[in-house]
Coordinates of C-alpha atoms in Angstrom, one line a residue:
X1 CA 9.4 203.3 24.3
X2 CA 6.6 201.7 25.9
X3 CA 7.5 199.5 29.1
X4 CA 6.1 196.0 28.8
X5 CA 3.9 194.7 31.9
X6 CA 5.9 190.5 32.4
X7 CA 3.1 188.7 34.5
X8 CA 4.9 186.4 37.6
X9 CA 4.0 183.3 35.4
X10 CA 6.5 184.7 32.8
X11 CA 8.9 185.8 35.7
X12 CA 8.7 182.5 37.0
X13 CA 9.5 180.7 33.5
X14 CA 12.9 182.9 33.0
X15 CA 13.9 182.2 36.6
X16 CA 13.6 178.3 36.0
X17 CA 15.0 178.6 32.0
X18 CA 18.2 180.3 33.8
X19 CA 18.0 177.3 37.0
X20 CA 18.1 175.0 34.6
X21 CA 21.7 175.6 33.2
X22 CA 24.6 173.5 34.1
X23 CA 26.2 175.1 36.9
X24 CA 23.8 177.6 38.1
X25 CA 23.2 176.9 42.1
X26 CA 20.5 179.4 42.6
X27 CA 18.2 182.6 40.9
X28 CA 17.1 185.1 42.8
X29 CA 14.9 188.4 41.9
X30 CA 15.5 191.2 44.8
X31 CA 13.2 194.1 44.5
X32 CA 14.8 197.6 45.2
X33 CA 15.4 197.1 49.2
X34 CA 17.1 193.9 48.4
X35 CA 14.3 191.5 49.5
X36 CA 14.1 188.4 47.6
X37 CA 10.5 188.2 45.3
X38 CA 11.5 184.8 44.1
X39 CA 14.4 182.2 44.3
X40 CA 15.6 179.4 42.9
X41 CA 17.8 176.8 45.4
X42 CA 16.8 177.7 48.6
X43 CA 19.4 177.8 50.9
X44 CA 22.2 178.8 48.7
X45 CA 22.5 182.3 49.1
X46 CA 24.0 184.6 51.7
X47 CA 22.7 187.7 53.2
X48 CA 20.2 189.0 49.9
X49 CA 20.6 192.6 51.0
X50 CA 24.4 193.0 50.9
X51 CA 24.1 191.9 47.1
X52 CA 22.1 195.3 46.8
X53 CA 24.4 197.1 48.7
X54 CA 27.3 196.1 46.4
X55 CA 25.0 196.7 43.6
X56 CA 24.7 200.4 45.1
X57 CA 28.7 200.6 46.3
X58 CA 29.5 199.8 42.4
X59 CA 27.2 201.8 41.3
X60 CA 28.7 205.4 43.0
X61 CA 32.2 203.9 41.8
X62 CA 31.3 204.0 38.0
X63 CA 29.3 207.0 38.9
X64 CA 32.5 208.7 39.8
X65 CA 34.7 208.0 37.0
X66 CA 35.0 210.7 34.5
X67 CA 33.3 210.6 31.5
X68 CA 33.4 213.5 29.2
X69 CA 30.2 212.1 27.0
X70 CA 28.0 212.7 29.8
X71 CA 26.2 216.4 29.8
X72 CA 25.2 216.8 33.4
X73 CA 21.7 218.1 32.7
X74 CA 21.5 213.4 31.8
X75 CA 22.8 212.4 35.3
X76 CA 20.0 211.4 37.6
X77 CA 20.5 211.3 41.5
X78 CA 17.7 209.1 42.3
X79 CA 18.6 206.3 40.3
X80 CA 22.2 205.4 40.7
X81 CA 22.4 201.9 38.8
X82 CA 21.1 203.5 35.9
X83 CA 24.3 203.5 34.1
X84 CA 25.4 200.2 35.6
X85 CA 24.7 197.3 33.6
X86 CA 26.1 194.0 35.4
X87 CA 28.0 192.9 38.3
X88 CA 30.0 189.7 38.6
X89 CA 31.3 188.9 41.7
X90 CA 33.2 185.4 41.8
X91 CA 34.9 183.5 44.2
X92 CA 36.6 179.6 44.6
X93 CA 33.2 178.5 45.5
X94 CA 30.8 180.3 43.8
X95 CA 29.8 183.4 41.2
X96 CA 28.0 185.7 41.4
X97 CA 26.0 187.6 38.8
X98 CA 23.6 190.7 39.0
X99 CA 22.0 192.8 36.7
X100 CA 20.6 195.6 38.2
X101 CA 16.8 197.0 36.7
X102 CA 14.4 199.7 37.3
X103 CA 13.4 198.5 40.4
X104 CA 15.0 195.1 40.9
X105 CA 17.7 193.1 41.0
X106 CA 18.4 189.6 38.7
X107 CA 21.0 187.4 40.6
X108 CA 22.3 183.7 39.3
X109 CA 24.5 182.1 41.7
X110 CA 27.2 179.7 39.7
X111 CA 29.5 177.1 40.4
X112 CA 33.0 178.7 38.4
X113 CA 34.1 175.1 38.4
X114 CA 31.1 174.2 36.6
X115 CA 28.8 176.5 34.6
X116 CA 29.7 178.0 30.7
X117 CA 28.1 181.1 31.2

């Protein structure tokens, strides 16, 4: 399958369609090293980096459960989060949501109280 090129215009446009929800506080894209490419809500967010490092931690934890469907000759060292799909981290004042890609990181920051998602 061919990958498809997404021009930062097009970026931009899904980052503020996902702002625009009720309840959503902030969108950030990380790239790989947990640096933020673009965000939405300036000042909302934390420390971006230990997002990525919880990213990787849960990452190596699905990584090591046994799964009997896997023939080892698929695993691939270099890119842990390949079989990770999201992450949801939530507290009382905020959730958190990451889905990990090739060589980035999508993150919505939520209000539980408020949001549907």
């Amino acid at each position: 399958m061919a990958k498809k090129n997404v021009g930062f215009q097009e970026v931009q446009e899904t980052v503020n369609r996902l702002a625009a929800h009720q309840g959503v506080l902030a969108v950030l894209i990380l790239n790989k090293d947990g640096d933020i490419l673009t965000q939405t809500g300036k000042g909302m967010v934390g420390n971006p980096k230990l997002l990525k490092q919880a990213v990787d931690a849960a990452a190596i934890y699905i990584k090591s459960i046994p799964n009997d469907d896997v023939i080892p000759e698929e695993e691939d060292d270099e890119d842990t989060t390949r079989n990770l799909a999201f992450v949801r981290i939530r507290s009382r004042r905020e959730e958190i949501l990451i889905s990990p890609k090739n060589s980035y990181l999508l993150v919505v920051v939520q209000d539980p109280t408020l949001s549907p998602l």
